[in-house]
Amino acid sequence: MYLNRGGNPLGPAGTGKTETVKDLGKNLAKYVVVINCSDGMDYKSVGRIFSGLVQSGSWGCFDEFNRIKIEVISVVAMQISSILNALSSKVSSFSFMGSTIPCNPNTGIFITMNPGYAGRTELPDNLKALMRPVAMMAPDLSMIAEVILASEGFNEARVMAKKTVTLYSLMIQQLSKQDHYDYGLRNLKAVLNMAGQLKRLDITTPEETILMRALRDMNLPKFIKDDERLFRLLLGDLFPSLELPISEYATLRTAIEIELNQLLKLN
């Protein structure tokens, strides 16, 4: 951004390209607009988006940018070039698509790409020169889980990490697709941190039991009824001959009963 260039995160699906841009904008208090590109976009529609971004000072993240047709990308490259030149020159206004528009210096342009996929367009050299490429790859969840578990004090961290990641991959494949389901690194880290808390509460409990309880208690409440049954089966396959007691929340239960009794008295 200091060099007045655009950002170009590229890598396979699910590596957090768009999320990285959004989080960067959030940390810098910038309004980020995500545009999902398709082969139906023309240079006029993209130009109107650019015009709005430059005038408002927002960041634009063009997702799957190389889906756009090559003939459109060639014109879009010229549009991006004129915007970045205006930002570099620190002018208050400049000519864009036949009209003079104000230039907000906070503007940022980012494009994300899946290189090598079928139906994707190769970027022209003049556009590559305007964008700073950032290669991204899928994280090794098994290694991350192992390190977290080891830091939480688990002796069998490698075995436990493998079981956890296997369970998550099976959940992705076999459970239904719901908007509120999250099998990403954020959810995985929360489960492993809870396992660490449970271990510190009672160090005599077997590690498998602790991990199984954390996986059950953190994931079960969000599943619909059909997925709940399937999840219990998957958990039983990965942790055979382990039976967990139903979690007791004595303090919470007592507090709820007191509140309900007070409500009944009021009514």
mmCIF file of C-alpha atoms in Angstrom:
data_model
loop_
_atom_site.group_PDB
_atom_site.id
_atom_site.type_symbol
_atom_site.label_atom_id
_atom_site.label_comp_id
_atom_site.label_asym_id
_atom_site.label_seq_id
_atom_site.Cartn_x
_atom_site.Cartn_y
_atom_site.Cartn_z
ATOM 1 C CA MET A 1 0.000 0.000 0.000
ATOM 2 C CA TYR A 2 2.917 2.327 0.749
ATOM 3 C CA LEU A 3 4.210 1.740 -2.796
ATOM 4 C CA ASN A 4 0.707 2.399 -4.220
ATOM 5 C CA ARG A 5 0.407 -1.085 -5.659
ATOM 6 C CA GLY A 6 -2.394 -3.641 -5.507
ATOM 7 C CA GLY A 7 -2.293 -6.937 -3.619
ATOM 8 C CA ASN A 8 -2.596 -10.317 -5.330
ATOM 9 C CA PRO A 9 -3.034 -13.267 -2.920
ATOM 10 C CA LEU A 10 -2.997 -16.485 -4.964
ATOM 11 C CA GLY A 11 -3.353 -20.135 -4.024
ATOM 12 C CA PRO A 12 -5.793 -23.062 -3.841
ATOM 13 C CA ALA A 13 -9.336 -22.791 -2.457
ATOM 14 C CA GLY A 14 -9.692 -22.644 1.308
ATOM 15 C CA THR A 15 -6.323 -21.057 2.085
ATOM 16 C CA GLY A 16 -7.820 -17.788 3.357
ATOM 17 C CA LYS A 17 -6.996 -15.400 0.508
ATOM 18 C CA THR A 18 -10.137 -13.288 0.803
ATOM 19 C CA GLU A 19 -10.239 -13.600 4.600
ATOM 20 C CA THR A 20 -6.661 -12.296 4.812
ATOM 21 C CA VAL A 21 -7.603 -9.151 2.862
ATOM 22 C CA LYS A 22 -10.745 -8.667 4.972
ATOM 23 C CA ASP A 23 -8.854 -9.107 8.249
ATOM 24 C CA LEU A 24 -6.097 -6.725 7.133
ATOM 25 C CA GLY A 25 -8.723 -4.110 6.271
ATOM 26 C CA LYS A 26 -10.459 -4.669 9.613
ATOM 27 C CA ASN A 27 -7.203 -4.177 11.541
ATOM 28 C CA LEU A 28 -6.501 -0.964 9.648
ATOM 29 C CA ALA A 29 -10.123 0.286 9.984
ATOM 30 C CA LYS A 30 -10.781 0.135 6.236
ATOM 31 C CA TYR A 31 -14.130 -0.694 4.639
ATOM 32 C CA VAL A 32 -13.566 -3.767 2.440
ATOM 33 C CA VAL A 33 -15.936 -4.576 -0.441
ATOM 34 C CA VAL A 34 -15.674 -8.159 -1.755
ATOM 35 C CA ILE A 35 -16.719 -8.634 -5.392
ATOM 36 C CA ASN A 36 -17.148 -12.193 -6.710
ATOM 37 C CA CYS A 37 -15.932 -12.106 -10.299
ATOM 38 C CA SER A 38 -17.407 -14.151 -13.166
ATOM 39 C CA ASP A 39 -17.000 -14.478 -16.925
ATOM 40 C CA GLY A 40 -20.174 -12.388 -17.359
ATOM 41 C CA MET A 41 -18.520 -9.166 -16.156
ATOM 42 C CA ASP A 42 -17.565 -6.489 -18.686
ATOM 43 C CA TYR A 43 -15.181 -3.539 -18.405
ATOM 44 C CA LYS A 44 -18.016 -1.047 -17.852
ATOM 45 C CA SER A 45 -19.433 -2.816 -14.799
ATOM 46 C CA VAL A 46 -15.934 -3.299 -13.323
ATOM 47 C CA GLY A 47 -15.156 0.372 -14.112
ATOM 48 C CA ARG A 48 -18.233 1.534 -12.179
ATOM 49 C CA ILE A 49 -17.075 -0.506 -9.171
ATOM 50 C CA PHE A 50 -13.600 1.045 -9.415
ATOM 51 C CA SER A 51 -15.136 4.513 -9.625
ATOM 52 C CA GLY A 52 -17.115 3.949 -6.407
ATOM 53 C CA LEU A 53 -14.093 2.537 -4.582
ATOM 54 C CA VAL A 54 -11.828 5.461 -5.550
ATOM 55 C CA GLN A 55 -14.380 8.094 -4.570
ATOM 56 C CA SER A 56 -15.240 6.482 -1.224
ATOM 57 C CA GLY A 57 -11.698 5.431 -0.261
ATOM 58 C CA SER A 58 -12.742 1.804 0.275
ATOM 59 C CA TRP A 59 -10.747 -1.347 -0.380
ATOM 60 C CA GLY A 60 -11.970 -3.590 -3.191
ATOM 61 C CA CYS A 61 -11.241 -7.337 -3.093
ATOM 62 C CA PHE A 62 -11.993 -8.955 -6.463
ATOM 63 C CA ASP A 63 -12.444 -12.637 -5.686
ATOM 64 C CA GLU A 64 -11.498 -15.191 -8.391
ATOM 65 C CA PHE A 65 -10.349 -12.329 -10.628
ATOM 66 C CA ASN A 66 -8.972 -14.663 -13.303
ATOM 67 C CA ARG A 67 -12.485 -15.911 -14.089
ATOM 68 C CA ILE A 68 -13.007 -12.711 -16.083
ATOM 69 C CA LYS A 69 -12.460 -13.037 -19.857
ATOM 70 C CA ILE A 70 -9.016 -12.097 -21.134
ATOM 71 C CA GLU A 71 -10.326 -9.342 -23.410
ATOM 72 C CA VAL A 72 -12.060 -7.700 -20.417
ATOM 73 C CA ILE A 73 -9.014 -8.132 -18.156
ATOM 74 C CA SER A 74 -6.862 -6.254 -20.705
ATOM 75 C CA VAL A 75 -9.113 -3.170 -20.432
ATOM 76 C CA VAL A 76 -9.439 -3.564 -16.642
ATOM 77 C CA ALA A 77 -5.621 -3.554 -16.407
ATOM 78 C CA MET A 78 -5.605 -0.087 -17.984
ATOM 79 C CA GLN A 79 -8.267 1.090 -15.514
ATOM 80 C CA ILE A 80 -6.261 -0.197 -12.526
ATOM 81 C CA SER A 81 -3.128 1.434 -13.957
ATOM 82 C CA SER A 82 -4.790 4.850 -14.188
ATOM 83 C CA ILE A 83 -6.109 4.548 -10.595
ATOM 84 C CA LEU A 84 -2.730 3.512 -9.158
ATOM 85 C CA ASN A 85 -0.991 6.300 -11.101
ATOM 86 C CA ALA A 86 -3.428 8.824 -9.622
ATOM 87 C CA LEU A 87 -2.787 7.453 -6.117
ATOM 88 C CA SER A 88 0.987 7.616 -6.671
ATOM 89 C CA SER A 89 0.728 11.220 -7.904
ATOM 90 C CA LYS A 90 -1.438 12.125 -4.868
ATOM 91 C CA VAL A 91 -3.846 14.130 -7.036
ATOM 92 C CA SER A 92 -7.221 15.283 -5.678
ATOM 93 C CA SER A 93 -9.082 14.250 -8.862
ATOM 94 C CA PHE A 94 -8.376 12.537 -12.186
ATOM 95 C CA SER A 95 -10.061 11.527 -15.424
ATOM 96 C CA PHE A 96 -11.578 8.032 -15.348
ATOM 97 C CA MET A 97 -13.845 6.476 -18.022
ATOM 98 C CA GLY A 98 -14.575 9.844 -19.627
ATOM 99 C CA SER A 99 -15.396 11.767 -16.440
ATOM 100 C CA THR A 100 -13.435 13.517 -13.704
ATOM 101 C CA ILE A 101 -13.805 11.898 -10.286
ATOM 102 C CA PRO A 102 -12.304 12.741 -6.852
ATOM 103 C CA CYS A 103 -9.421 10.527 -5.740
ATOM 104 C CA ASN A 104 -9.401 9.302 -2.131
ATOM 105 C CA PRO A 105 -5.847 8.286 -1.086
ATOM 106 C CA ASN A 106 -7.167 5.494 1.187
ATOM 107 C CA THR A 107 -8.289 3.395 -1.794
ATOM 108 C CA GLY A 108 -6.888 -0.128 -2.097
ATOM 109 C CA ILE A 109 -7.319 -2.722 -4.855
ATOM 110 C CA PHE A 110 -6.793 -6.444 -4.248
ATOM 111 C CA ILE A 111 -7.375 -9.422 -6.521
ATOM 112 C CA THR A 112 -7.427 -13.089 -5.474
ATOM 113 C CA MET A 113 -6.767 -15.968 -7.857
ATOM 114 C CA ASN A 114 -6.843 -19.752 -8.144
ATOM 115 C CA PRO A 115 -4.011 -20.326 -10.633
ATOM 116 C CA GLY A 116 -4.023 -23.463 -12.765
ATOM 117 C CA TYR A 117 -7.769 -24.188 -12.482
ATOM 118 C CA ALA A 118 -9.765 -25.069 -15.593
ATOM 119 C CA GLY A 119 -11.437 -22.044 -17.187
ATOM 120 C CA ARG A 120 -9.125 -19.540 -15.505
ATOM 121 C CA THR A 121 -7.380 -16.762 -17.450
ATOM 122 C CA GLU A 122 -3.681 -15.951 -17.194
ATOM 123 C CA LEU A 123 -3.086 -12.346 -16.133
ATOM 124 C CA PRO A 124 -1.433 -10.051 -18.714
ATOM 125 C CA ASP A 125 2.080 -8.846 -17.869
ATOM 126 C CA ASN A 126 1.069 -5.187 -17.489
ATOM 127 C CA LEU A 127 -1.422 -6.168 -14.749
ATOM 128 C CA LYS A 128 1.079 -8.485 -13.023
ATOM 129 C CA ALA A 129 3.482 -5.542 -12.746
ATOM 130 C CA LEU A 130 0.824 -3.516 -10.876
ATOM 131 C CA MET A 131 0.030 -6.242 -8.320
ATOM 132 C CA ARG A 132 2.226 -7.552 -5.513
ATOM 133 C CA PRO A 133 1.799 -11.373 -5.533
ATOM 134 C CA VAL A 134 1.392 -13.268 -2.224
ATOM 135 C CA ALA A 135 1.472 -17.081 -2.561
ATOM 136 C CA MET A 136 -0.728 -18.913 -0.041
ATOM 137 C CA MET A 137 -1.016 -22.610 0.782
ATOM 138 C CA ALA A 138 -3.309 -24.813 2.865
ATOM 139 C CA PRO A 139 -2.106 -25.082 6.485
ATOM 140 C CA ASP A 140 -1.066 -28.457 7.921
ATOM 141 C CA LEU A 141 -3.855 -28.841 10.488
ATOM 142 C CA SER A 142 -2.321 -31.996 11.952
ATOM 143 C CA MET A 143 0.948 -30.232 12.801
ATOM 144 C CA ILE A 144 -0.874 -27.177 14.195
ATOM 145 C CA ALA A 145 -3.096 -29.403 16.374
ATOM 146 C CA GLU A 146 -0.059 -31.356 17.608
ATOM 147 C CA VAL A 147 1.772 -28.172 18.643
ATOM 148 C CA ILE A 148 -1.299 -26.775 20.446
ATOM 149 C CA LEU A 149 -1.908 -30.052 22.318
ATOM 150 C CA ALA A 150 1.774 -30.332 23.269
ATOM 151 C CA SER A 151 1.706 -26.760 24.602
ATOM 152 C CA GLU A 152 -1.412 -27.659 26.624
ATOM 153 C CA GLY A 153 0.503 -30.490 28.313
ATOM 154 C CA PHE A 154 -0.653 -33.580 26.376
ATOM 155 C CA ASN A 155 1.919 -36.407 26.338
ATOM 156 C CA GLU A 156 0.313 -38.173 23.353
ATOM 157 C CA ALA A 157 -0.042 -34.954 21.334
ATOM 158 C CA ARG A 158 0.750 -36.502 17.923
ATOM 159 C CA VAL A 159 -1.777 -39.362 18.265
ATOM 160 C CA MET A 160 -4.468 -37.054 19.671
ATOM 161 C CA ALA A 161 -3.878 -34.480 16.885
ATOM 162 C CA LYS A 162 -4.229 -37.145 14.195
ATOM 163 C CA LYS A 163 -7.536 -38.344 15.666
ATOM 164 C CA THR A 164 -8.872 -34.789 15.913
ATOM 165 C CA VAL A 165 -7.988 -33.853 12.325
ATOM 166 C CA THR A 166 -9.362 -37.191 11.054
ATOM 167 C CA LEU A 167 -12.660 -36.503 12.839
ATOM 168 C CA TYR A 168 -12.883 -33.021 11.310
ATOM 169 C CA SER A 169 -12.204 -34.315 7.785
ATOM 170 C CA LEU A 170 -14.904 -36.993 8.244
ATOM 171 C CA MET A 171 -17.342 -34.363 9.516
ATOM 172 C CA ILE A 172 -16.711 -32.225 6.411
ATOM 173 C CA GLN A 173 -17.328 -35.217 4.118
ATOM 174 C CA GLN A 174 -20.292 -36.888 5.828
ATOM 175 C CA LEU A 175 -22.335 -34.291 7.720
ATOM 176 C CA SER A 176 -24.873 -32.010 6.029
ATOM 177 C CA LYS A 177 -23.957 -28.516 4.858
ATOM 178 C CA GLN A 178 -25.308 -25.874 7.244
ATOM 179 C CA ASP A 179 -24.446 -22.166 7.359
ATOM 180 C CA HIS A 180 -23.544 -22.267 11.061
ATOM 181 C CA TYR A 181 -21.206 -25.284 10.799
ATOM 182 C CA ASP A 182 -17.539 -24.354 11.114
ATOM 183 C CA TYR A 183 -14.739 -26.894 10.727
ATOM 184 C CA GLY A 184 -11.959 -24.365 10.238
ATOM 185 C CA LEU A 185 -8.829 -23.616 12.207
ATOM 186 C CA ARG A 186 -10.662 -21.195 14.525
ATOM 187 C CA ASN A 187 -13.068 -23.906 15.695
ATOM 188 C CA LEU A 188 -10.299 -26.506 15.950
ATOM 189 C CA LYS A 189 -8.195 -24.191 18.130
ATOM 190 C CA ALA A 190 -11.154 -23.522 20.450
ATOM 191 C CA VAL A 191 -11.703 -27.283 20.923
ATOM 192 C CA LEU A 192 -8.023 -27.947 21.671
ATOM 193 C CA ASN A 193 -7.821 -25.023 24.103
ATOM 194 C CA MET A 194 -10.852 -26.399 25.942
ATOM 195 C CA ALA A 195 -9.156 -29.820 26.081
ATOM 196 C CA GLY A 196 -6.166 -28.107 27.719
ATOM 197 C CA GLN A 197 -8.436 -26.471 30.325
ATOM 198 C CA LEU A 198 -10.054 -29.830 31.118
ATOM 199 C CA LYS A 199 -6.639 -31.454 31.497
ATOM 200 C CA ARG A 200 -5.488 -28.805 33.949
ATOM 201 C CA LEU A 201 -8.667 -29.298 36.014
ATOM 202 C CA ASP A 202 -7.962 -33.017 36.456
ATOM 203 C CA ILE A 203 -4.549 -34.336 35.399
ATOM 204 C CA THR A 204 -5.451 -37.920 36.407
ATOM 205 C CA THR A 205 -8.079 -38.291 33.656
ATOM 206 C CA PRO A 206 -6.837 -40.214 30.552
ATOM 207 C CA GLU A 207 -5.966 -37.931 27.639
ATOM 208 C CA GLU A 208 -8.299 -39.723 25.208
ATOM 209 C CA THR A 209 -11.243 -39.134 27.550
ATOM 210 C CA ILE A 210 -10.373 -35.437 27.897
ATOM 211 C CA LEU A 211 -10.098 -34.911 24.137
ATOM 212 C CA MET A 212 -13.278 -36.869 23.401
ATOM 213 C CA ARG A 213 -15.201 -34.778 25.946
ATOM 214 C CA ALA A 214 -13.888 -31.498 24.470
ATOM 215 C CA LEU A 215 -14.812 -32.610 20.928
ATOM 216 C CA ARG A 216 -18.282 -33.685 22.048
ATOM 217 C CA ASP A 217 -19.145 -30.666 24.200
ATOM 218 C CA MET A 218 -17.844 -28.077 21.723
ATOM 219 C CA ASN A 219 -19.424 -29.567 18.583
ATOM 220 C CA LEU A 220 -22.605 -31.378 19.619
ATOM 221 C CA PRO A 221 -24.778 -28.314 20.463
ATOM 222 C CA LYS A 222 -24.562 -26.909 16.918
ATOM 223 C CA PHE A 223 -25.589 -30.075 15.029
ATOM 224 C CA ILE A 224 -29.075 -30.755 13.726
ATOM 225 C CA LYS A 225 -30.697 -34.019 14.889
ATOM 226 C CA ASP A 226 -29.615 -36.214 11.948
ATOM 227 C CA ASP A 227 -26.037 -34.953 12.096
ATOM 228 C CA GLU A 228 -25.936 -35.430 15.866
ATOM 229 C CA ARG A 229 -26.515 -39.174 15.449
ATOM 230 C CA LEU A 230 -23.833 -39.430 12.767
ATOM 231 C CA PHE A 231 -21.377 -37.375 14.838
ATOM 232 C CA ARG A 232 -21.786 -39.720 17.808
ATOM 233 C CA LEU A 233 -21.042 -42.694 15.545
ATOM 234 C CA LEU A 234 -17.902 -41.022 14.150
ATOM 235 C CA LEU A 235 -16.759 -40.189 17.663
ATOM 236 C CA GLY A 236 -17.352 -43.817 18.725
ATOM 237 C CA ASP A 237 -15.290 -45.121 15.788
ATOM 238 C CA LEU A 238 -12.315 -42.905 16.622
ATOM 239 C CA PHE A 239 -12.506 -43.500 20.376
ATOM 240 C CA PRO A 240 -13.682 -47.139 20.692
ATOM 241 C CA SER A 241 -14.604 -48.565 24.111
ATOM 242 C CA LEU A 242 -14.826 -45.066 25.604
ATOM 243 C CA GLU A 243 -18.090 -44.041 27.276
ATOM 244 C CA LEU A 244 -18.449 -40.473 28.481
ATOM 245 C CA PRO A 245 -20.875 -39.491 31.235
ATOM 246 C CA ILE A 246 -23.357 -36.720 30.459
ATOM 247 C CA SER A 247 -21.751 -33.380 31.300
ATOM 248 C CA GLU A 248 -22.963 -31.968 34.590
ATOM 249 C CA TYR A 249 -23.329 -28.210 34.839
ATOM 250 C CA ALA A 250 -24.423 -28.066 38.489
ATOM 251 C CA THR A 251 -23.793 -24.342 39.055
ATOM 252 C CA LEU A 252 -25.524 -23.339 35.809
ATOM 253 C CA ARG A 253 -28.441 -25.687 36.491
ATOM 254 C CA THR A 254 -28.928 -24.245 39.993
ATOM 255 C CA ALA A 255 -28.836 -20.661 38.641
ATOM 256 C CA ILE A 256 -31.422 -21.477 35.951
ATOM 257 C CA GLU A 257 -33.734 -23.127 38.495
ATOM 258 C CA ILE A 258 -33.522 -20.077 40.785
ATOM 259 C CA GLU A 259 -34.347 -17.710 37.889
ATOM 260 C CA LEU A 260 -37.284 -19.854 36.747
ATOM 261 C CA ASN A 261 -38.687 -20.053 40.284
ATOM 262 C CA GLN A 262 -38.481 -16.264 40.615
ATOM 263 C CA LEU A 263 -40.310 -15.848 37.279
ATOM 264 C CA LEU A 264 -43.033 -18.239 38.418
ATOM 265 C CA LYS A 265 -43.517 -16.267 41.638
ATOM 266 C CA LEU A 266 -43.807 -13.003 39.679
ATOM 267 C CA ASN A 267 -46.465 -14.505 37.400
#
